[in-house]
GROMACS .gro file of N, CA and C in nm:
model
  453
    1UNK      N    1   0.853   0.527   0.823
    1UNK     CA    2   1.005   0.583   0.746
    1UNK      C    3   0.955   0.642   0.583
    2UNK      N    4   1.043   0.795   0.610
    2UNK     CA    5   1.007   0.824   0.464
    2UNK      C    6   1.089   0.715   0.382
    3UNK      N    7   1.035   0.758   0.209
    3UNK     CA    8   1.066   0.623   0.069
    3UNK      C    9   1.186   0.712   0.042
    4UNK      N   10   1.268   0.531   0.091
    4UNK     CA   11   1.406   0.495   0.089
    4UNK      C   12   1.512   0.529   0.186
    5UNK      N   13   1.470   0.593   0.335
    5UNK     CA   14   1.532   0.662   0.413
    5UNK      C   15   1.601   0.525   0.487
    6UNK      N   16   1.504   0.409   0.459
    6UNK     CA   17   1.585   0.243   0.513
    6UNK      C   18   1.731   0.232   0.436
    7UNK      N   19   1.770   0.281   0.328
    7UNK     CA   20   1.882   0.271   0.249
    7UNK      C   21   2.017   0.357   0.329
    8UNK      N   22   1.990   0.417   0.423
    8UNK     CA   23   2.081   0.495   0.451
    8UNK      C   24   2.166   0.484   0.620
    9UNK      N   25   2.017   0.445   0.688
    9UNK     CA   26   2.035   0.370   0.770
    9UNK      C   27   2.096   0.225   0.833
   10UNK      N   28   2.165   0.248   0.929
   10UNK     CA   29   2.256   0.053   0.922
   10UNK      C   30   2.128  -0.044   0.964
   11UNK      N   31   2.059  -0.073   0.874
   11UNK     CA   32   1.950  -0.141   0.985
   11UNK      C   33   1.968  -0.280   0.874
   12UNK      N   34   1.948  -0.367   0.974
   12UNK     CA   35   1.953  -0.538   0.956
   12UNK      C   36   1.859  -0.578   0.927
   13UNK      N   37   1.865  -0.705   0.863
   13UNK     CA   38   1.751  -0.792   0.838
   13UNK      C   39   1.687  -0.841   0.908
   14UNK      N   40   1.557  -0.802   0.912
   14UNK     CA   41   1.448  -0.864   1.084
   14UNK      C   42   1.441  -0.733   1.176
   15UNK      N   43   1.478  -0.665   1.156
   15UNK     CA   44   1.489  -0.538   1.249
   15UNK      C   45   1.353  -0.481   1.205
   16UNK      N   46   1.293  -0.416   1.325
   16UNK     CA   47   1.132  -0.426   1.318
   16UNK      C   48   1.086  -0.269   1.335
   17UNK      N   49   1.023  -0.218   1.291
   17UNK     CA   50   0.924  -0.058   1.380
   17UNK      C   51   0.812  -0.058   1.315
   18UNK      N   52   0.804   0.051   1.441
   18UNK     CA   53   0.586   0.099   1.383
   18UNK      C   54   0.612   0.282   1.338
   19UNK      N   55   0.517   0.179   1.252
   19UNK     CA   56   0.484   0.345   1.112
   19UNK      C   57   0.366   0.426   1.208
   20UNK      N   58   0.334   0.559   1.173
   20UNK     CA   59   0.242   0.644   1.170
   20UNK      C   60   0.126   0.605   1.087
   21UNK      N   61   0.133   0.484   1.042
   21UNK     CA   62  -0.026   0.494   0.954
   21UNK      C   63  -0.027   0.325   0.982
   22UNK      N   64  -0.144   0.312   0.974
   22UNK     CA   65  -0.198   0.184   0.984
   22UNK      C   66  -0.237   0.091   0.843
   23UNK      N   67  -0.225  -0.006   0.824
   23UNK     CA   68  -0.251  -0.044   0.698
   23UNK      C   69  -0.298  -0.117   0.693
   24UNK      N   70  -0.423  -0.152   0.627
   24UNK     CA   71  -0.545  -0.237   0.644
   24UNK      C   72  -0.512  -0.375   0.484
   25UNK      N   73  -0.495  -0.490   0.543
   25UNK     CA   74  -0.488  -0.642   0.403
   25UNK      C   75  -0.618  -0.633   0.330
   26UNK      N   76  -0.616  -0.555   0.214
   26UNK     CA   77  -0.714  -0.659   0.084
   26UNK      C   78  -0.741  -0.736   0.128
   27UNK      N   79  -0.745  -0.827   0.207
   27UNK     CA   80  -0.797  -1.010   0.125
   27UNK      C   81  -0.884  -0.988   0.298
   28UNK      N   82  -0.837  -0.995   0.444
   28UNK     CA   83  -0.922  -1.035   0.532
   28UNK      C   84  -0.954  -0.919   0.599
   29UNK      N   85  -0.908  -0.774   0.622
   29UNK     CA   86  -0.928  -0.646   0.655
   29UNK      C   87  -0.895  -0.636   0.760
   30UNK      N   88  -0.729  -0.713   0.805
   30UNK     CA   89  -0.690  -0.733   0.918
   30UNK      C   90  -0.529  -0.567   0.907
   31UNK      N   91  -0.564  -0.487   1.047
   31UNK     CA   92  -0.495  -0.413   0.993
   31UNK      C   93  -0.342  -0.414   1.152
   32UNK      N   94  -0.219  -0.327   1.086
   32UNK     CA   95  -0.158  -0.405   1.109
   32UNK      C   96  -0.030  -0.184   1.028
   33UNK      N   97   0.053  -0.209   1.235
   33UNK     CA   98   0.161  -0.080   1.148
   33UNK      C   99   0.323  -0.132   1.216
   34UNK      N  100   0.318  -0.242   1.154
   34UNK     CA  101   0.479  -0.330   1.203
   34UNK      C  102   0.553  -0.318   1.084
   35UNK      N  103   0.663  -0.274   1.039
   35UNK     CA  104   0.703  -0.315   0.982
   35UNK      C  105   0.820  -0.407   0.999
   36UNK      N  106   0.896  -0.491   0.920
   36UNK     CA  107   1.052  -0.581   0.915
   36UNK      C  108   1.078  -0.567   0.790
   37UNK      N  109   1.241  -0.491   0.898
   37UNK     CA  110   1.326  -0.531   0.762
   37UNK      C  111   1.403  -0.664   0.694
   38UNK      N  112   1.357  -0.733   0.574
   38UNK     CA  113   1.410  -0.796   0.521
   38UNK      C  114   1.340  -0.836   0.416
   39UNK      N  115   1.294  -0.949   0.352
   39UNK     CA  116   1.247  -1.038   0.236
   39UNK      C  117   1.352  -1.100   0.132
   40UNK      N  118   1.245  -1.153   0.047
   40UNK     CA  119   1.350  -1.236  -0.051
   40UNK      C  120   1.323  -1.160  -0.197
   41UNK      N  121   1.390  -1.152  -0.265
   41UNK     CA  122   1.521  -1.172  -0.325
   41UNK      C  123   1.629  -1.006  -0.257
   42UNK      N  124   1.522  -0.942  -0.250
   42UNK     CA  125   1.659  -0.792  -0.150
   42UNK      C  126   1.615  -0.807  -0.069
   43UNK      N  127   1.761  -0.672   0.006
   43UNK     CA  128   1.741  -0.659   0.126
   43UNK      C  129   1.662  -0.500   0.094
   44UNK      N  130   1.503  -0.499   0.196
   44UNK     CA  131   1.389  -0.388   0.199
   44UNK      C  132   1.245  -0.382   0.318
   45UNK      N  133   1.204  -0.288   0.303
   45UNK     CA  134   1.115  -0.242   0.439
   45UNK      C  135   1.003  -0.357   0.362
   46UNK      N  136   0.951  -0.451   0.491
   46UNK     CA  137   0.853  -0.536   0.419
   46UNK      C  138   0.700  -0.519   0.574
   47UNK      N  139   0.611  -0.540   0.509
   47UNK     CA  140   0.504  -0.505   0.581
   47UNK      C  141   0.380  -0.672   0.532
   48UNK      N  142   0.396  -0.728   0.672
   48UNK     CA  143   0.355  -0.876   0.725
   48UNK      C  144   0.168  -0.822   0.732
   49UNK      N  145   0.115  -0.926   0.692
   49UNK     CA  146  -0.034  -0.901   0.691
   49UNK      C  147  -0.064  -1.007   0.828
   50UNK      N  148  -0.067  -0.966   0.934
   50UNK     CA  149  -0.117  -1.046   1.085
   50UNK      C  150  -0.142  -1.186   1.034
   51UNK      N  151  -0.296  -1.204   0.943
   51UNK     CA  152  -0.369  -1.329   0.899
   51UNK      C  153  -0.334  -1.369   0.838
   52UNK      N  154  -0.212  -1.361   0.816
   52UNK     CA  155  -0.186  -1.453   0.669
   52UNK      C  156  -0.062  -1.589   0.714
   53UNK      N  157  -0.133  -1.624   0.854
   53UNK     CA  158  -0.038  -1.644   0.922
   53UNK      C  159  -0.066  -1.827   0.953
   54UNK      N  160  -0.220  -1.803   0.864
   54UNK     CA  161  -0.301  -1.899   0.873
   54UNK      C  162  -0.409  -1.971   0.780
   55UNK      N  163  -0.414  -2.037   0.706
   55UNK     CA  164  -0.483  -2.124   0.659
   55UNK      C  165  -0.608  -2.087   0.591
   56UNK      N  166  -0.658  -2.030   0.608
   56UNK     CA  167  -0.773  -1.966   0.633
   56UNK      C  168  -0.821  -1.808   0.534
   57UNK      N  169  -0.682  -1.750   0.535
   57UNK     CA  170  -0.622  -1.605   0.470
   57UNK      C  171  -0.592  -1.716   0.306
   58UNK      N  172  -0.583  -1.794   0.325
   58UNK     CA  173  -0.539  -1.862   0.213
   58UNK      C  174  -0.692  -1.881   0.129
   59UNK      N  175  -0.768  -1.921   0.184
   59UNK     CA  176  -0.902  -1.996   0.131
   59UNK      C  177  -0.971  -1.878   0.091
   60UNK      N  178  -0.979  -1.783   0.165
   60UNK     CA  179  -1.018  -1.662   0.171
   60UNK      C  180  -1.003  -1.570   0.022
   61UNK      N  181  -0.839  -1.590   0.022
   61UNK     CA  182  -0.773  -1.479  -0.081
   61UNK      C  183  -0.804  -1.571  -0.223
   62UNK      N  184  -0.872  -1.731  -0.227
   62UNK     CA  185  -0.934  -1.758  -0.290
   62UNK      C  186  -1.055  -1.777  -0.353
   63UNK      N  187  -1.101  -1.749  -0.232
   63UNK     CA  188  -1.336  -1.706  -0.332
   63UNK      C  189  -1.274  -1.547  -0.334
   64UNK      N  190  -1.173  -1.464  -0.319
   64UNK     CA  191  -1.207  -1.318  -0.391
   64UNK      C  192  -1.145  -1.321  -0.479
   65UNK      N  193  -1.059  -1.418  -0.556
   65UNK     CA  194  -1.007  -1.444  -0.666
   65UNK      C  195  -1.144  -1.425  -0.756
   66UNK      N  196  -1.195  -1.544  -0.709
   66UNK     CA  197  -1.317  -1.642  -0.788
   66UNK      C  198  -1.405  -1.489  -0.826
   67UNK      N  199  -1.436  -1.434  -0.677
   67UNK     CA  200  -1.525  -1.354  -0.695
   67UNK      C  201  -1.490  -1.219  -0.825
   68UNK      N  202  -1.363  -1.157  -0.808
   68UNK     CA  203  -1.356  -1.134  -0.944
   68UNK      C  204  -1.328  -1.161  -1.078
   69UNK      N  205  -1.305  -1.348  -1.058
   69UNK     CA  206  -1.278  -1.404  -1.165
   69UNK      C  207  -1.451  -1.392  -1.191
   70UNK      N  208  -1.571  -1.401  -1.160
   70UNK     CA  209  -1.718  -1.371  -1.192
   70UNK      C  210  -1.699  -1.269  -1.211
   71UNK      N  211  -1.723  -1.145  -1.176
   71UNK     CA  212  -1.734  -1.022  -1.211
   71UNK      C  213  -1.653  -0.993  -1.318
   72UNK      N  214  -1.549  -0.991  -1.381
   72UNK     CA  215  -1.447  -1.017  -1.503
   72UNK      C  216  -1.534  -1.094  -1.644
   73UNK      N  217  -1.573  -1.198  -1.558
   73UNK     CA  218  -1.673  -1.268  -1.686
   73UNK      C  219  -1.786  -1.223  -1.648
   74UNK      N  220  -1.868  -1.150  -1.599
   74UNK     CA  221  -1.996  -1.073  -1.681
   74UNK      C  222  -1.984  -0.990  -1.735
   75UNK      N  223  -1.914  -0.866  -1.674
   75UNK     CA  224  -1.837  -0.797  -1.797
   75UNK      C  225  -1.757  -0.839  -1.929
   76UNK      N  226  -1.715  -0.924  -1.993
   76UNK     CA  227  -1.655  -1.013  -2.111
   76UNK      C  228  -1.811  -0.998  -2.150
   77UNK      N  229  -1.885  -1.060  -2.071
   77UNK     CA  230  -2.022  -1.140  -2.180
   77UNK      C  231  -2.072  -1.060  -2.220
   78UNK      N  232  -2.169  -0.915  -2.135
   78UNK     CA  233  -2.171  -0.816  -2.178
   78UNK      C  234  -2.127  -0.711  -2.285
   79UNK      N  235  -2.010  -0.703  -2.292
   79UNK     CA  236  -1.990  -0.647  -2.360
   79UNK      C  237  -1.954  -0.708  -2.539
   80UNK      N  238  -1.983  -0.822  -2.480
   80UNK     CA  239  -1.958  -0.931  -2.643
   80UNK      C  240  -2.112  -0.977  -2.695
   81UNK      N  241  -2.176  -0.959  -2.572
   81UNK     CA  242  -2.349  -0.954  -2.630
   81UNK      C  243  -2.407  -0.874  -2.647
   82UNK      N  244  -2.397  -0.765  -2.541
   82UNK     CA  245  -2.441  -0.628  -2.532
   82UNK      C  246  -2.525  -0.611  -2.376
   83UNK      N  247  -2.602  -0.764  -2.393
   83UNK     CA  248  -2.702  -0.694  -2.304
   83UNK      C  249  -2.738  -0.896  -2.270
   84UNK      N  250  -2.701  -0.924  -2.131
   84UNK     CA  251  -2.651  -1.039  -2.147
   84UNK      C  252  -2.838  -1.128  -2.069
   85UNK      N  253  -2.873  -1.248  -2.175
   85UNK     CA  254  -3.019  -1.279  -2.101
   85UNK      C  255  -2.997  -1.269  -1.959
   86UNK      N  256  -3.146  -1.290  -1.954
   86UNK     CA  257  -3.174  -1.251  -1.756
   86UNK      C  258  -3.164  -1.295  -1.737
   87UNK      N  259  -3.222  -1.523  -1.730
   87UNK     CA  260  -3.159  -1.578  -1.705
   87UNK      C  261  -3.035  -1.659  -1.674
   88UNK      N  262  -2.922  -1.579  -1.726
   88UNK     CA  263  -2.822  -1.585  -1.716
   88UNK      C  264  -2.782  -1.454  -1.646
   89UNK      N  265  -2.794  -1.391  -1.688
   89UNK     CA  266  -2.746  -1.308  -1.522
   89UNK      C  267  -2.812  -1.330  -1.405
   90UNK      N  268  -2.933  -1.388  -1.416
   90UNK     CA  269  -2.960  -1.432  -1.263
   90UNK      C  270  -2.882  -1.466  -1.187
   91UNK      N  271  -2.894  -1.618  -1.258
   91UNK     CA  272  -2.712  -1.686  -1.183
   91UNK      C  273  -2.602  -1.611  -1.184
   92UNK      N  274  -2.576  -1.513  -1.254
   92UNK     CA  275  -2.452  -1.542  -1.276
   92UNK      C  276  -2.459  -1.423  -1.092
   93UNK      N  277  -2.544  -1.327  -1.129
   93UNK     CA  278  -2.576  -1.223  -1.036
   93UNK      C  279  -2.582  -1.369  -0.905
   94UNK      N  280  -2.713  -1.466  -0.905
   94UNK     CA  281  -2.670  -1.586  -0.758
   94UNK      C  282  -2.511  -1.589  -0.684
   95UNK      N  283  -2.469  -1.618  -0.793
   95UNK     CA  284  -2.290  -1.658  -0.815
   95UNK      C  285  -2.239  -1.607  -0.733
   96UNK      N  286  -2.253  -1.471  -0.780
   96UNK     CA  287  -2.139  -1.359  -0.675
   96UNK      C  288  -2.192  -1.349  -0.556
   97UNK      N  289  -2.293  -1.318  -0.540
   97UNK     CA  290  -2.411  -1.306  -0.436
   97UNK      C  291  -2.358  -1.432  -0.367
   98UNK      N  292  -2.324  -1.555  -0.356
   98UNK     CA  293  -2.357  -1.685  -0.271
   98UNK      C  294  -2.150  -1.623  -0.270
   99UNK      N  295  -2.125  -1.609  -0.356
   99UNK     CA  296  -1.954  -1.549  -0.335
   99UNK      C  297  -1.911  -1.445  -0.218
  100UNK      N  298  -1.927  -1.360  -0.190
  100UNK     CA  299  -1.996  -1.250  -0.142
  100UNK      C  300  -2.039  -1.251   0.036
  101UNK      N  301  -2.087  -1.351  -0.017
  101UNK     CA  302  -2.100  -1.397   0.119
  101UNK      C  303  -2.036  -1.550   0.192
  102UNK      N  304  -1.997  -1.630   0.132
  102UNK     CA  305  -1.829  -1.718   0.189
  102UNK      C  306  -1.729  -1.630   0.169
  103UNK      N  307  -1.720  -1.459   0.127
  103UNK     CA  308  -1.578  -1.380   0.170
  103UNK      C  309  -1.658  -1.292   0.320
  104UNK      N  310  -1.775  -1.271   0.335
  104UNK     CA  311  -1.814  -1.203   0.442
  104UNK      C  312  -1.800  -1.344   0.597
  105UNK      N  313  -1.853  -1.397   0.538
  105UNK     CA  314  -1.814  -1.558   0.643
  105UNK      C  315  -1.656  -1.588   0.646
  106UNK      N  316  -1.556  -1.562   0.563
  106UNK     CA  317  -1.456  -1.641   0.670
  106UNK      C  318  -1.370  -1.536   0.670
  107UNK      N  319  -1.441  -1.378   0.629
  107UNK     CA  320  -1.327  -1.274   0.728
  107UNK      C  321  -1.360  -1.306   0.890
  108UNK      N  322  -1.474  -1.317   0.928
  108UNK     CA  323  -1.526  -1.328   1.040
  108UNK      C  324  -1.462  -1.347   1.174
  109UNK      N  325  -1.342  -1.475   1.138
  109UNK     CA  326  -1.260  -1.463   1.274
  109UNK      C  327  -1.108  -1.429   1.252
  110UNK      N  328  -1.141  -1.322   1.143
  110UNK     CA  329  -1.008  -1.150   1.147
  110UNK      C  330  -1.037  -1.117   1.190
  111UNK      N  331  -1.175  -1.033   1.213
  111UNK     CA  332  -1.213  -0.911   1.247
  111UNK      C  333  -1.186  -0.848   1.361
  112UNK      N  334  -1.113  -0.743   1.384
  112UNK     CA  335  -1.032  -0.702   1.475
  112UNK      C  336  -0.962  -0.757   1.627
  113UNK      N  337  -1.001  -0.955   1.601
  113UNK     CA  338  -0.904  -0.996   1.662
  113UNK      C  339  -0.748  -1.030   1.600
  114UNK      N  340  -0.736  -1.012   1.505
  114UNK     CA  341  -0.570  -1.047   1.476
  114UNK      C  342  -0.489  -0.887   1.447
  115UNK      N  343  -0.568  -0.775   1.425
  115UNK     CA  344  -0.553  -0.646   1.477
  115UNK      C  345  -0.399  -0.658   1.561
  116UNK      N  346  -0.272  -0.589   1.464
  116UNK     CA  347  -0.207  -0.541   1.492
  116UNK      C  348  -0.080  -0.408   1.553
  117UNK      N  349  -0.166  -0.311   1.583
  117UNK     CA  350  -0.197  -0.169   1.571
  117UNK      C  351  -0.160  -0.158   1.659
  118UNK      N  352   0.043  -0.068   1.710
  118UNK     CA  353   0.063  -0.027   1.861
  118UNK      C  354   0.075   0.168   1.858
  119UNK      N  355   0.032   0.203   1.910
  119UNK     CA  356   0.086   0.351   1.885
  119UNK      C  357   0.014   0.406   1.852
  120UNK      N  358  -0.122   0.440   1.774
  120UNK     CA  359  -0.184   0.465   1.711
  120UNK      C  360  -0.298   0.523   1.819
  121UNK      N  361  -0.347   0.674   1.746
  121UNK     CA  362  -0.554   0.665   1.821
  121UNK      C  363  -0.628   0.631   1.716
  122UNK      N  364  -0.715   0.565   1.738
  122UNK     CA  365  -0.817   0.548   1.653
  122UNK      C  366  -0.874   0.645   1.539
  123UNK      N  367  -0.829   0.758   1.601
  123UNK     CA  368  -0.814   0.868   1.445
  123UNK      C  369  -0.733   0.802   1.307
  124UNK      N  370  -0.615   0.754   1.351
  124UNK     CA  371  -0.498   0.714   1.210
  124UNK      C  372  -0.551   0.727   1.071
  125UNK      N  373  -0.433   0.735   0.984
  125UNK     CA  374  -0.541   0.755   0.873
  125UNK      C  375  -0.539   0.569   0.821
  126UNK      N  376  -0.645   0.489   0.763
  126UNK     CA  377  -0.555   0.344   0.693
  126UNK      C  378  -0.527   0.335   0.548
  127UNK      N  379  -0.490   0.236   0.506
  127UNK     CA  380  -0.439   0.229   0.351
  127UNK      C  381  -0.382   0.151   0.345
  128UNK      N  382  -0.486   0.117   0.235
  128UNK     CA  383  -0.503  -0.038   0.218
  128UNK      C  384  -0.359  -0.098   0.171
  129UNK      N  385  -0.401  -0.263   0.225
  129UNK     CA  386  -0.225  -0.307   0.075
  129UNK      C  387  -0.268  -0.462   0.082
  130UNK      N  388  -0.206  -0.463  -0.054
  130UNK     CA  389  -0.235  -0.635  -0.093
  130UNK      C  390  -0.072  -0.703  -0.076
  131UNK      N  391  -0.119  -0.814   0.049
  131UNK     CA  392   0.003  -0.860   0.082
  131UNK      C  393   0.072  -0.973  -0.031
  132UNK      N  394   0.274  -0.925  -0.049
  132UNK     CA  395   0.273  -0.959  -0.084
  132UNK      C  396   0.388  -1.096  -0.048
  133UNK      N  397   0.428  -1.064   0.089
  133UNK     CA  398   0.479  -1.184   0.100
  133UNK      C  399   0.452  -1.280   0.196
  134UNK      N  400   0.459  -1.416   0.182
  134UNK     CA  401   0.398  -1.481   0.242
  134UNK      C  402   0.464  -1.557   0.343
  135UNK      N  403   0.369  -1.675   0.445
  135UNK     CA  404   0.409  -1.712   0.550
  135UNK      C  405   0.376  -1.931   0.529
  136UNK      N  406   0.485  -1.943   0.526
  136UNK     CA  407   0.504  -2.030   0.529
  136UNK      C  408   0.482  -2.119   0.673
  137UNK      N  409   0.444  -2.252   0.663
  137UNK     CA  410   0.388  -2.323   0.726
  137UNK      C  411   0.315  -2.318   0.828
  138UNK      N  412   0.196  -2.328   0.796
  138UNK     CA  413   0.039  -2.229   0.866
  138UNK      C  414  -0.015  -2.285   0.953
  139UNK      N  415  -0.061  -2.208   1.036
  139UNK     CA  416  -0.157  -2.247   1.103
  139UNK      C  417  -0.284  -2.264   1.094
  140UNK      N  418  -0.422  -2.333   1.146
  140UNK     CA  419  -0.546  -2.319   1.146
  140UNK      C  420  -0.600  -2.192   1.239
  141UNK      N  421  -0.674  -2.075   1.175
  141UNK     CA  422  -0.740  -2.036   1.283
  141UNK      C  423  -0.878  -2.101   1.403
  142UNK      N  424  -0.809  -2.285   1.383
  142UNK     CA  425  -0.935  -2.312   1.399
  142UNK      C  426  -0.866  -2.367   1.537
  143UNK      N  427  -0.760  -2.385   1.524
  143UNK     CA  428  -0.698  -2.436   1.633
  143UNK      C  429  -0.662  -2.312   1.731
  144UNK      N  430  -0.649  -2.177   1.650
  144UNK     CA  431  -0.591  -2.073   1.724
  144UNK      C  432  -0.646  -2.049   1.892
  145UNK      N  433  -0.601  -2.026   1.996
  145UNK     CA  434  -0.635  -2.014   2.132
  145UNK      C  435  -0.747  -1.928   2.158
  146UNK      N  436  -0.729  -1.791   2.059
  146UNK     CA  437  -0.753  -1.661   2.085
  146UNK      C  438  -0.889  -1.662   2.045
  147UNK      N  439  -0.959  -1.750   1.932
  147UNK     CA  440  -1.058  -1.765   1.941
  147UNK      C  441  -1.181  -1.769   2.012
  148UNK      N  442  -1.092  -1.906   2.150
  148UNK     CA  443  -1.230  -1.903   2.252
  148UNK      C  444  -1.204  -1.798   2.351
  149UNK      N  445  -1.147  -1.683   2.326
  149UNK     CA  446  -1.090  -1.587   2.431
  149UNK      C  447  -1.134  -1.451   2.394
  150UNK      N  448  -1.202  -1.462   2.260
  150UNK     CA  449  -1.256  -1.310   2.221
  150UNK      C  450  -1.373  -1.339   2.190
  151UNK      N  451  -1.370  -1.458   2.242
  151UNK     CA  452  -1.562  -1.442   2.178
  151UNK      C  453  -1.676  -1.427   2.303
   0.00000   0.00000   0.00000
């Protein structure tokens, strides 16, 4: 759908369509090409991350925010002090590595299990997106039946 094309059609809230581009969530790396008309406060096209239905998506997002905040702290200290003392730098990098490991571990259950791409071949272009619409009443991936079927 071209930009603003949805304004001219007779679209209703809840209409669903597939785009010719796959979108990858920057949080869990799940891919989708499913769009839905609706949203709040105004009507417009929305792309929803399939992984956002799960509590683990929020845990992953919080870990990513901590990782980004730590990277910002390191840069801030380097600006102030010019060179961060070696023991402090080692501590920051150890924390950063730990957060990276946590993020990678939290992404594992999402990897290729929740992708919702239909009608596209494997060479389709992929754009990253940050989910802005949120789901309520989230489930846990631990309770999801697909985890046992995909192992």
